[in-house]
Amino acid sequence: MHTIQYGTKQIRFSITNRKRKSIAVEVHPDTSVQIKAPLDCDLENIKKVVSKRSKWIITQQKFFEQFLPETPKREYVVGETHSYLGRKYILKISDSADNKVTIKGGYLVVHTQNNTEENVKHLLTEWYYKRATKVFEKVYNEAFQKFNQYNIVKPEIQIKRMKKRWGSYTSSGNILINPELIKAATVCIEYVMIHELCHLIERNHSKKFYSLLEKMAPDWQRWKLKLEKM
Ligand SMILES: [Zn+2]
């Protein structure tokens, strides 16, 4: 897999070398990008071609995205899988008056006497929120320490549901984090926070921004990809 940067987007592509004369760019219905290149073609040349076709590639991907299946709707029933910190757990309902959620082995156990979809959803959402508050605080403090060398004032973090973003640095100087991020691995949570903290130094997604991000989180592309696959 190779990538090129196009504005704020990354275009990932794979290359197959064939006995042919020109470079062909294909976008498949699963939104993957495949390059067919002559046998002696070097990567720099291919990247140039992909770069030139970036706008077209993104348009194609957007078109195909409409037809991709959405993440399955939750029904909050026994046996369903739910993620927490990058691991999948099987939902189990335990008949007890505790009204709480615990993790045991590979199970996420909801203790309640009311196993309606509405109540189980409520208890789980509340639990995720509480875990998010604790975990985010800890990860955020660690992420901020990496910025010791910069003279920046530590912004407040707030948990906020956002439709399409994991995090955001607001014009009023706060960092917003999507509570859904608690379902991702800790490294992914840390990456989102580092990304937002980088905005305190470089406001826009400029080249300088990405080189700072690279410095603060050298594996960031891996974590970003992991988040996209969630
Ligand atoms: Zn950003």
Coordinates of C-alpha atoms and ligand atoms in Angstrom, one line a residue, residues 195-196 199 205 209, ligand 1:
H195 CA -3.8 15.8 16.2
E196 CA -6.0 18.4 18.0
H199 CA -3.6 22.6 16.0
H205 CA -3.7 21.3 7.9
F209 CA 1.1 20.8 10.6
Ligands
ZN1 ZN -7.3 18.7 12.2

